[in-house]
Short mmCIF file of C-alpha atoms and ligand atoms in Angstrom, two decimals:
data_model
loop_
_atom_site.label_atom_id
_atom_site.label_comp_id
_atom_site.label_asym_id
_atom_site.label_seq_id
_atom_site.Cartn_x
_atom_site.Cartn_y
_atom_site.Cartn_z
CA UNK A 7 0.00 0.00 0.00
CA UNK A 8 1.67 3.24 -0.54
CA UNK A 9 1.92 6.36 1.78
CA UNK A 10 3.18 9.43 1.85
CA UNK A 11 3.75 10.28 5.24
CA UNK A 12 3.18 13.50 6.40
CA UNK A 13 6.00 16.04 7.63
CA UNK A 14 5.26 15.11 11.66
CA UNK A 15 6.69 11.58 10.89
CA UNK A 16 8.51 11.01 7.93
CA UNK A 17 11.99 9.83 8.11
CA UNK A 18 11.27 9.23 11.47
CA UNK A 19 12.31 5.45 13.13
CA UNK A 20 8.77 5.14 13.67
CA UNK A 21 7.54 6.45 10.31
CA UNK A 22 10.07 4.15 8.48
CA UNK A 23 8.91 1.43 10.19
CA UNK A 24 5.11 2.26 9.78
CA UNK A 25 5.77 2.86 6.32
CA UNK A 26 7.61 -0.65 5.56
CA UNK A 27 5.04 -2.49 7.47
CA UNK A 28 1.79 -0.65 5.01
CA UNK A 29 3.97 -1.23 2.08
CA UNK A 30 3.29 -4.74 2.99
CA UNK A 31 -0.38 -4.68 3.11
CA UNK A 32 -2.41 -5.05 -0.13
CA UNK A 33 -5.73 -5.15 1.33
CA UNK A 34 -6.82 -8.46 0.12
CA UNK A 35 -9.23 -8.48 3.68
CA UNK A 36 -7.79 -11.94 4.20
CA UNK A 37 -7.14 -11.15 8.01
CA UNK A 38 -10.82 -9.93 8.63
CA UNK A 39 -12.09 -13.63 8.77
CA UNK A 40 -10.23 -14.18 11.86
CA UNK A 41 -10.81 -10.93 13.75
CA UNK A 42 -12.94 -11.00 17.00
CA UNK A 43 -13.96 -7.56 17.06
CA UNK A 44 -15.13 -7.31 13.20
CA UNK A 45 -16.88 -10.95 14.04
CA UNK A 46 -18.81 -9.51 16.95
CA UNK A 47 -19.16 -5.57 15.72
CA UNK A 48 -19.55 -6.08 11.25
CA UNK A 49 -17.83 -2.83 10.87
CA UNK A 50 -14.43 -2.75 8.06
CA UNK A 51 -13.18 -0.02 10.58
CA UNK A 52 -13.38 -2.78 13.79
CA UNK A 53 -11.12 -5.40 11.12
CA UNK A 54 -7.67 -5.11 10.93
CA UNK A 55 -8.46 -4.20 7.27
CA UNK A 56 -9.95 -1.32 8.33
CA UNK A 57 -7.75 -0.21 10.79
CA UNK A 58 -4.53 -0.28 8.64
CA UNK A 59 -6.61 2.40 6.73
CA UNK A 60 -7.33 4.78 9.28
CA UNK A 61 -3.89 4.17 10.88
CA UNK A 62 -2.52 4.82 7.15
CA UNK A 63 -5.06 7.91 6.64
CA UNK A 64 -3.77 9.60 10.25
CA UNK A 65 0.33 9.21 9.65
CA UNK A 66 -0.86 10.92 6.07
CA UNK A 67 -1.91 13.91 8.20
CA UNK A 68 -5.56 13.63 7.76
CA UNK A 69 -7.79 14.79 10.16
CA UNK A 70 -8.25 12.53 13.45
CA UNK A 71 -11.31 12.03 15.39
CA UNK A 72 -12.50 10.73 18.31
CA UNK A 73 -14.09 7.54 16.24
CA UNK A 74 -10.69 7.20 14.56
CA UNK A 75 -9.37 6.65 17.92
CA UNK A 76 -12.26 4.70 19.47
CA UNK A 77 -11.39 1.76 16.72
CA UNK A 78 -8.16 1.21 17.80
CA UNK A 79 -9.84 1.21 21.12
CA UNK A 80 -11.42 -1.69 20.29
CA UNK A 81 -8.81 -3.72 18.48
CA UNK A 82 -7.62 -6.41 21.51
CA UNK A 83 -3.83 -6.33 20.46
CA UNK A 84 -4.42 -10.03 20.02
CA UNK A 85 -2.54 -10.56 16.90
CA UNK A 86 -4.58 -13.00 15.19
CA UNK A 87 -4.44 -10.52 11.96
CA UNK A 88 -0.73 -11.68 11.81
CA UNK A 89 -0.89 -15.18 11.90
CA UNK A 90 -3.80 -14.74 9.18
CA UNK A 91 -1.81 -12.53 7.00
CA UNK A 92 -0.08 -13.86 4.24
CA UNK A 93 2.13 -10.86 3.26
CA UNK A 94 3.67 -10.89 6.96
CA UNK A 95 2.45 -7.45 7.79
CA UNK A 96 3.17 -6.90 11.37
CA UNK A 97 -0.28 -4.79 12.63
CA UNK A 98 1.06 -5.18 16.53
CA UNK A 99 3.97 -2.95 15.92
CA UNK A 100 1.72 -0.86 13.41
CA UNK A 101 -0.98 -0.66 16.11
CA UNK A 102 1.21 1.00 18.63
CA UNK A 103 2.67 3.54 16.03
CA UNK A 104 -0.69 4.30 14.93
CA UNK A 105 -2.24 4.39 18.20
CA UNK A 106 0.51 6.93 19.84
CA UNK A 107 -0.05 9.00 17.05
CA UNK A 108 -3.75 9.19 17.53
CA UNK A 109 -3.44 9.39 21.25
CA UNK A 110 -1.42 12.65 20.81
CA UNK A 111 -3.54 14.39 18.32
CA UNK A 112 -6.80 13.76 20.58
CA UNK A 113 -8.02 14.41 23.29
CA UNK A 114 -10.25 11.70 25.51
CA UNK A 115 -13.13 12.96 27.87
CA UNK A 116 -12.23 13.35 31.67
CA UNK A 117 -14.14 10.47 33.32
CA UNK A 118 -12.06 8.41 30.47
CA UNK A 119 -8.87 9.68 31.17
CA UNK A 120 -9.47 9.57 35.27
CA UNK A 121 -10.24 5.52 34.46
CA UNK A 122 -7.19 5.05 32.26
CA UNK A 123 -5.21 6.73 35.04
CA UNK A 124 -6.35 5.03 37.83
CA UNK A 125 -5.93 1.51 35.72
CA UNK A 126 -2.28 2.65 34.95
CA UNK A 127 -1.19 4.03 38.15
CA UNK A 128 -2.60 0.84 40.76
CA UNK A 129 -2.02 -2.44 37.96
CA UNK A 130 1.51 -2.15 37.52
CA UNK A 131 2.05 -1.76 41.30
CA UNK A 132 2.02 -5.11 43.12
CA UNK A 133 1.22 -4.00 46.34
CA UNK A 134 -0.80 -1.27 45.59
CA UNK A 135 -2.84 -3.81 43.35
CA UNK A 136 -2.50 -6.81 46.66
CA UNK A 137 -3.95 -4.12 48.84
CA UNK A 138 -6.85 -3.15 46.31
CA UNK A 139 -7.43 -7.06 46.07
CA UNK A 140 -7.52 -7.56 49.86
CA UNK A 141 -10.24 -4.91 50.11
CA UNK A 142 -12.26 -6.20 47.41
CA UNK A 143 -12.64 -9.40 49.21
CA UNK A 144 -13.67 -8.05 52.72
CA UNK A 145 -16.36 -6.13 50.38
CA UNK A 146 -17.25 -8.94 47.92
CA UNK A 147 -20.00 -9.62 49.30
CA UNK A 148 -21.35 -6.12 48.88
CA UNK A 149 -20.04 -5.84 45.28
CA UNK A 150 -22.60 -5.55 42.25
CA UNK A 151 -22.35 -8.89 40.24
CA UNK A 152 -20.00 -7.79 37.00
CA UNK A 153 -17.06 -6.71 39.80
CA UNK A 154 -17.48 -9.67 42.37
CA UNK A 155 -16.63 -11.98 39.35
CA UNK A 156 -13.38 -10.39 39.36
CA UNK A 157 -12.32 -10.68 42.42
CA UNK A 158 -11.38 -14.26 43.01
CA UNK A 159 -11.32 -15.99 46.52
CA UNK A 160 -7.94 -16.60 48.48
CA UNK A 161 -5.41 -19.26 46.94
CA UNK A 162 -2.69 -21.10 48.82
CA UNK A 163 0.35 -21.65 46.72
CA UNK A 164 1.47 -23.80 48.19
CA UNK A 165 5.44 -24.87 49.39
CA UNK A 166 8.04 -23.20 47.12
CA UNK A 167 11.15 -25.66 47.07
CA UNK A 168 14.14 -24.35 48.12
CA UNK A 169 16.96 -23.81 45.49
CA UNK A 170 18.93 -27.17 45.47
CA UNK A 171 20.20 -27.97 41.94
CA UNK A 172 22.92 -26.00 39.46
CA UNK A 173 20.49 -25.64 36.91
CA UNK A 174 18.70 -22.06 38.06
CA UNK A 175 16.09 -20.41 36.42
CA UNK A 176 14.25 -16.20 37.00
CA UNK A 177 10.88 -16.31 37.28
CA UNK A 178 8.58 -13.23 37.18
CA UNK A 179 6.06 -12.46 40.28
CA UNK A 180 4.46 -10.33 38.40
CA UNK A 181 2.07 -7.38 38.82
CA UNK A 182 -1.32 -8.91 39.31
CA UNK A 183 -0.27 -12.42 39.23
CA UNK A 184 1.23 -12.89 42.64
CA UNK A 185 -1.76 -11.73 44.06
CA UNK A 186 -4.74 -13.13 41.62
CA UNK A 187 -2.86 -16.39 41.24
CA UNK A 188 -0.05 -17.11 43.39
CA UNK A 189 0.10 -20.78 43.15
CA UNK A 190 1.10 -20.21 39.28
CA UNK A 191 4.61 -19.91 40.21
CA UNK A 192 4.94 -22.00 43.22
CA UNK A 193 3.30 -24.81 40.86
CA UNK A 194 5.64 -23.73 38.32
CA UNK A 195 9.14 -24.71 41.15
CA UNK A 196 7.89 -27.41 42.12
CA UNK A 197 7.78 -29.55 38.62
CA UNK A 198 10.78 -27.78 37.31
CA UNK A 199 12.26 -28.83 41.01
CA UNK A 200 11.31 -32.54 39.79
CA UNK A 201 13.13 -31.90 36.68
CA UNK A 202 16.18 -30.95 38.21
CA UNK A 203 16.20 -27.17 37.03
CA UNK A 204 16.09 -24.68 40.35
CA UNK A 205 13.34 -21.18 39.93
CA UNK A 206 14.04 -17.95 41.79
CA UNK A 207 12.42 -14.60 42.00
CA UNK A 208 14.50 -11.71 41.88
CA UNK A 209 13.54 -8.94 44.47
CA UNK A 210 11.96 -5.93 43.27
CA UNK A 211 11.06 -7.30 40.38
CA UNK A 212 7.76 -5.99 38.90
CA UNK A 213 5.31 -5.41 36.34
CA UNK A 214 6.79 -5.87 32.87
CA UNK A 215 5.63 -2.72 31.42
CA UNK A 216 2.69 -3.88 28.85
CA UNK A 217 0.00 -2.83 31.06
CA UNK A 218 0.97 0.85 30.67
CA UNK A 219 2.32 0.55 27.29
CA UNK A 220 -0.80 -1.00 25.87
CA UNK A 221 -3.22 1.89 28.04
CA UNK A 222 -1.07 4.02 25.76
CA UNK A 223 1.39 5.32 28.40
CA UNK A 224 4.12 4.10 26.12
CA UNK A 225 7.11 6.01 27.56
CA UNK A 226 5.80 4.87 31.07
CA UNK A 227 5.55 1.15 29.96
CA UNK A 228 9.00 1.35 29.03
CA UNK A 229 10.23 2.79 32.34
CA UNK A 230 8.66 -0.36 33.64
CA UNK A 231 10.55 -2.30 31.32
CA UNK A 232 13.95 -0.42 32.14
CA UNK A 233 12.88 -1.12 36.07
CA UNK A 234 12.28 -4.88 35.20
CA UNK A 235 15.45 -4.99 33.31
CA UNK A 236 17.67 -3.28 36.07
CA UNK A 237 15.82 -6.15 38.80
CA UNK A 238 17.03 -8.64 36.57
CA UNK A 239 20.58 -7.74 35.10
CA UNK A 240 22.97 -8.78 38.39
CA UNK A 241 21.98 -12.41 38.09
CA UNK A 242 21.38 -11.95 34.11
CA UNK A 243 25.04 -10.47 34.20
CA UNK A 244 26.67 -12.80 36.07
CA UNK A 245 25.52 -16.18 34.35
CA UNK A 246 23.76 -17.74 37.64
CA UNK A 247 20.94 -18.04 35.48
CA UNK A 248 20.34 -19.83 32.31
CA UNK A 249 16.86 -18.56 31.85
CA UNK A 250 13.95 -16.35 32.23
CA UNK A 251 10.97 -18.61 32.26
CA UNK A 252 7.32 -16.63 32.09
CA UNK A 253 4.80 -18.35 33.44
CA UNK A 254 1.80 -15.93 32.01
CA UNK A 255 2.40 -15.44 28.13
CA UNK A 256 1.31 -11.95 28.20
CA UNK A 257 4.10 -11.04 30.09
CA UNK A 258 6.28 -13.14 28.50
CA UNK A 259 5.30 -11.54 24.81
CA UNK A 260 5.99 -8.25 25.96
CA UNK A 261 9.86 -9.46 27.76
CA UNK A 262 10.48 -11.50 24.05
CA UNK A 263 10.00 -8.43 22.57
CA UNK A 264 12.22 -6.08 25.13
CA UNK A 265 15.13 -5.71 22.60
CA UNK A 266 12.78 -3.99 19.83
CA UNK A 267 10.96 -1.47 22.61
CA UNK A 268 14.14 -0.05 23.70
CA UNK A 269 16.41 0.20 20.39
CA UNK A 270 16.07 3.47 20.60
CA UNK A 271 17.82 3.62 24.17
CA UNK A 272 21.28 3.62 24.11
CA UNK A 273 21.66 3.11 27.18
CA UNK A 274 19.66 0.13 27.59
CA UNK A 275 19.47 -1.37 24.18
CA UNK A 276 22.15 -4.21 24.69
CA UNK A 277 21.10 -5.19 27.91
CA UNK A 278 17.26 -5.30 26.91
CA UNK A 279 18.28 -7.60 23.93
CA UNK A 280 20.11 -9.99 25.93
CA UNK A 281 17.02 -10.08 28.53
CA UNK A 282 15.17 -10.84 25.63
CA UNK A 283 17.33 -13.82 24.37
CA UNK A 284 17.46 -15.23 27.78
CA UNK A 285 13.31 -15.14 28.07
CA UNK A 286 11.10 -18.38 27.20
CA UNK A 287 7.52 -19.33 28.44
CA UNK A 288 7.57 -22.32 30.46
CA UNK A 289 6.21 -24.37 28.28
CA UNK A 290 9.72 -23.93 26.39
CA UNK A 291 11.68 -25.13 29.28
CA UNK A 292 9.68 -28.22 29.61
CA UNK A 293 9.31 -31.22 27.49
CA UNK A 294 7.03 -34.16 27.30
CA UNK A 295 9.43 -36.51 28.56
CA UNK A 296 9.91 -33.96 32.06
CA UNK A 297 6.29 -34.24 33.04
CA UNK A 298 5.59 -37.82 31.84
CA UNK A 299 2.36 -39.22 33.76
CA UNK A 300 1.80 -42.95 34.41
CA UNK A 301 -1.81 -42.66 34.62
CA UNK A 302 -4.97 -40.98 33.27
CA UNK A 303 -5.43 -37.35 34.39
CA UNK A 304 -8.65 -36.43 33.19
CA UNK A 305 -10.73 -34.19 30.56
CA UNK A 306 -9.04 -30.80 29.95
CA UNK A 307 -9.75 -27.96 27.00
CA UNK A 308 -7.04 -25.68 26.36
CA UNK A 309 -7.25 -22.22 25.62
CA UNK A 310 -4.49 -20.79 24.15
CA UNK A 311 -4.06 -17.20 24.92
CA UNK A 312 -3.40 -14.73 21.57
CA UNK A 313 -0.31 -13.72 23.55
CA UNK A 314 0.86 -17.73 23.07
CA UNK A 315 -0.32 -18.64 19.81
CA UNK A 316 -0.23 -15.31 18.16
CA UNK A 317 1.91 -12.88 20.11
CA UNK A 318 4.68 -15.43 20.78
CA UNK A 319 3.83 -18.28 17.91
CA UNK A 320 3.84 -21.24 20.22
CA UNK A 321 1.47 -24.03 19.47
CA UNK A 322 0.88 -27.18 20.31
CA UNK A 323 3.82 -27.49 23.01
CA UNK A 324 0.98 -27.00 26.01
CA UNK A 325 -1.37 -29.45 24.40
CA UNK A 326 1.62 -32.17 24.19
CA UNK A 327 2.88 -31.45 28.04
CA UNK A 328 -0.92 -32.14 29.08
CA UNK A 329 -1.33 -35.23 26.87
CA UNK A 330 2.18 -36.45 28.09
CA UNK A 331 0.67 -35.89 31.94
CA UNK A 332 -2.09 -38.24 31.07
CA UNK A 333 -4.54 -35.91 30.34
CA UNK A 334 -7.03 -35.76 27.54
CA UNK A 335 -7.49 -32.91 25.42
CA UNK A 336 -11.25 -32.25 24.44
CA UNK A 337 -11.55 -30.55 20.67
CA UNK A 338 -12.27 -26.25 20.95
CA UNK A 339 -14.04 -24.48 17.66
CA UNK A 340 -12.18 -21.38 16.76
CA UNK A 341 -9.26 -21.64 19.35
CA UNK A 342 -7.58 -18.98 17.39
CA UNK A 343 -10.47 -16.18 18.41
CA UNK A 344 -9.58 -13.97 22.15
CA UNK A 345 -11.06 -14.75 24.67
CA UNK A 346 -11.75 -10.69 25.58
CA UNK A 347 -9.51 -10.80 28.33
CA UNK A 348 -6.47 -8.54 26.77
CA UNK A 349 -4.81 -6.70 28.91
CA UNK A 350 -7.22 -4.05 30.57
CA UNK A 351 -9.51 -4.35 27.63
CA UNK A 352 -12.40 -6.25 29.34
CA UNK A 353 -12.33 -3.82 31.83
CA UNK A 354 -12.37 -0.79 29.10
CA UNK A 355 -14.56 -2.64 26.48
CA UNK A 356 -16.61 -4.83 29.20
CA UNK A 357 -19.94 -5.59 26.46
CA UNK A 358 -16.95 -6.94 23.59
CA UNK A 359 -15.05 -8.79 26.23
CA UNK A 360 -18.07 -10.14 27.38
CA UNK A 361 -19.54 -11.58 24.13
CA UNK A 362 -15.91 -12.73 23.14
CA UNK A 363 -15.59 -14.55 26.47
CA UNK A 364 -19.67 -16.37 25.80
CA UNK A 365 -18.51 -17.61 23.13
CA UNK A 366 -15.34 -18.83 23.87
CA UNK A 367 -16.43 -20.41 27.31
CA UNK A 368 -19.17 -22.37 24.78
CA UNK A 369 -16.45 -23.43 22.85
CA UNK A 370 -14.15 -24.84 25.44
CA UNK A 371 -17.47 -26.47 26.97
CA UNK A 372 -18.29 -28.19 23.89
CA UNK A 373 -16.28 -31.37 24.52
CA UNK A 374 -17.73 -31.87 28.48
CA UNK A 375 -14.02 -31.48 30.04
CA UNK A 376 -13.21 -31.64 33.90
CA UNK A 377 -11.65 -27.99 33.68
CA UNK A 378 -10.01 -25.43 31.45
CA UNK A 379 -6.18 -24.48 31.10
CA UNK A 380 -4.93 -21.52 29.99
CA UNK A 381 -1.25 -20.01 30.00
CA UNK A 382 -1.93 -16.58 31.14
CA UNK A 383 -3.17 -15.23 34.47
CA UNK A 384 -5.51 -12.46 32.66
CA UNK A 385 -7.28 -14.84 30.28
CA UNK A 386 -7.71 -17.11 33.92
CA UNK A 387 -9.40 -14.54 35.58
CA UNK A 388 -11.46 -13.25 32.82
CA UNK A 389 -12.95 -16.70 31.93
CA UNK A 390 -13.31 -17.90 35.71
CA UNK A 391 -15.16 -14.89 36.33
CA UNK A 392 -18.24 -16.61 33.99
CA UNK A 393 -17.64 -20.10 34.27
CA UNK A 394 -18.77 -22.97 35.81
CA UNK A 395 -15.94 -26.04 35.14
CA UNK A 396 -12.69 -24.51 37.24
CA UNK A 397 -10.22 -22.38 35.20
CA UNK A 398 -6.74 -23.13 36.40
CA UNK A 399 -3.50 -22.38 34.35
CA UNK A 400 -1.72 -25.90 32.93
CA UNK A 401 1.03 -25.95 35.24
CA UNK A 402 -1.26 -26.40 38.13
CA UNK A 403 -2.60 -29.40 36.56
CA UNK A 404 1.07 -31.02 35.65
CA UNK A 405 1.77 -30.11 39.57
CA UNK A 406 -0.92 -32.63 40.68
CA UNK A 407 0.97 -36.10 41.90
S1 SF4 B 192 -3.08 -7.14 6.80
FE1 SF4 B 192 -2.54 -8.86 5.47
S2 SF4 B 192 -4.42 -10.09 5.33
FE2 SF4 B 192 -5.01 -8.07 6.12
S3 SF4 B 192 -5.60 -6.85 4.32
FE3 SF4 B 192 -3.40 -6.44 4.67
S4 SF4 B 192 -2.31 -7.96 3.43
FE4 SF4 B 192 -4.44 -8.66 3.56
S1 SF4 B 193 -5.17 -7.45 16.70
FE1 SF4 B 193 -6.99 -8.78 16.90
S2 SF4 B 193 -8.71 -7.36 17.30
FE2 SF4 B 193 -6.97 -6.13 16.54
S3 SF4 B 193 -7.33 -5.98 14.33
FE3 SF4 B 193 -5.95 -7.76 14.63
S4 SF4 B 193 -7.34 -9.54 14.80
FE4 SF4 B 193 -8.60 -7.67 15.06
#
């Protein structure tokens, strides 16, 4: 597609790149087929079709609205555009070009921005966000429906072995994680204890900066990034560590990518690439033969999380650690379509997220299983929050004896 990029942007890093990726694009509409929003809204502008145009239309210089901006709103970030496309256009790094420039040259309503702020300043903050939690559950019972499904009761996690073997491995707490789900990473030591491989958290390691990058506070996602990195880099450094394992793939998709957010810091550039080529989801760590099962575990449906099968390409490597547990895998329509959770976006977007996460929970029902796994603490509370079979994430199930 060709552009001529207006003066604001042109032979700018980001305009080069924006321009290389629409060059790319030749409209053919193949990606709309597999776009939740344009599935659940009809509208070209809600496809990723239609949203390479207006992105295309705004770096041109043409006027931007308030609708402009209220389609990339809606657009999940889930990626499933990419995997469709067959020219390899890259709409997540598009999206957040376009979507800074249309953040900048309009201007949101103030009950809008007071929510975005609030959602950017208490997320990213683990104990702000425990003590928020701990409220929420002395009040649940006073909470309107939509809000009591998202606060979830109490977990233990659980023992966390201590470090015993040479094999070591960094693990991320996490923002919300350690307090929606701490017995993700407790689950996650234990059976990479069994396999002889040793996981530590680093101290003062938080949020991993897409919670503020994707609410648009991109310079402020990548101080969180820079903060993550600097947490990391003395055992990074110093080789007592041969990997990062993420144990909730929307974190993990953001760390991969840590080497392309900050290229354009010279300061951290190096050290954010090498963070990123130490960084795996656990499911890469793992193999079949690790988590081998004598017996038979059970019905499970999987749902892959965009951030997994889109964001990171990984497929298929949950689905064989389950079956190599013993468990069965029951058959889900569409596994490729969100689930709504993404990010903040069910709480932004609640009627989308909600129809997206309907149909999905019908979809993973369809096949009668014992309980759901997913690979990402955000898609785990979203779809627990509506359904009846237990949502837990995979490695909890692999952690059962
Ligand atoms: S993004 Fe890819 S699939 Fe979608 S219209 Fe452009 S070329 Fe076609
Ligand atoms: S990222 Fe997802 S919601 Fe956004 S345009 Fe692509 S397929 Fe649609």
């Amino acid at each position: 597609m060709q552009t001529e990029l207006a003066d604001f942007i042109r032979n700018t890093p980001e305009g080069d790149e924006a321009q290389a990726i629409l060059r790319k694009c030749v409209h053919c509409g193949f990606c709309t087929a597999t776009c939740p929003t344009y599935q659940v809204l009809g509208d070209d502008l809600d496809s990723p079709r239609g949203r390479i145009y207006l992105m295309k239309r705004a770096l041109e210089g043409a006027p931007v609205t308030d609708k402009t901006r209220l389609h990339l709103d809606r657009c999940l970030t889930c990626r499933a555009c990419e995997t469709t496309c067959p020219s390899g256009v890259r709409y997540g790094r598009l999206v957040d070009i376009g979507r800074a420039v249309v953040e900048s040259k309009t201007r949101r309503g103030p009950l809008e921005r007071a929510r975005r702020a609030l959602l950017a300043r208490t997320l990213p903050r683990p104990r702000l966000f425990a003590a928020g939690l701990a409220l929420g559950r002395l009040a649940r019972p006073l909470l309107p429906p939509a809000l009591r499904a998202k606060v979830p009761a109490r977990a233990t996690p659980g023992a966390w072995p201590a470090p015993r073997h040479a094999r070591k491995m960094l693990a991320l707490a996490g923002c919300v994680q350690s307090s929606l789900a701490p017995s993700i990473n407790a689950a996650a030591a234990r059976v990479l204890d069994r396999a002889g491989i040793s996981l530590i958290e680093a101290p003062g390691a938080g949020c991993c900066g897409a919670l503020r990058f994707h609410l648009n506070y991109q310079e402020q996602g990548r101080d969180d990034m820079r903060a993550l990195i600097d947490a990391w880099w003395p055992r990074a450094a110093s080789g007592e560590i041969e990997a990062i394992v993420m144990t909730a793939s929307g974190c993990g998709v953001t760390v991969k990518e840590y080497g392309h957010y900050l290229a354009g810091d010279e300061r951290y550039r190096e050290k954010a690439a090498r963070i990123s080529a130490l960084t795996g989801d656990l499911c890469e760590v793992l193999t079949p033969q690790m988590v081998a099962g004598g017996r038979a575990r059970g019905k499970v449906a999987f749902q892959s999380p965009c951030t997994l099968q889109h964001g990171q390409q990984i497929r298929g490597k949950v689905e064989a650690l389950l079956r190599a547990a013993g468990y069965e895998l029951t058959p889900v329509n569409d596994a490729h379509l969100c689930c709504g959770s993404a990010g903040t976006y069910s709480l932004l977007h609640p009627e989308i997220a909600g129809e997206l996460r309907s149909r999905k929970l019908a979809a993973l029902n369809a096949g009668a299983p014992e309980v759901i796994a997913t690979a990402n603490v955000g898609c785990l509370s979203h779809l627990q929050g509506a359904s009846a079979t237990p949502v837990k994430h995979w490695i909890e199930l692999l952690d059962v004896k």
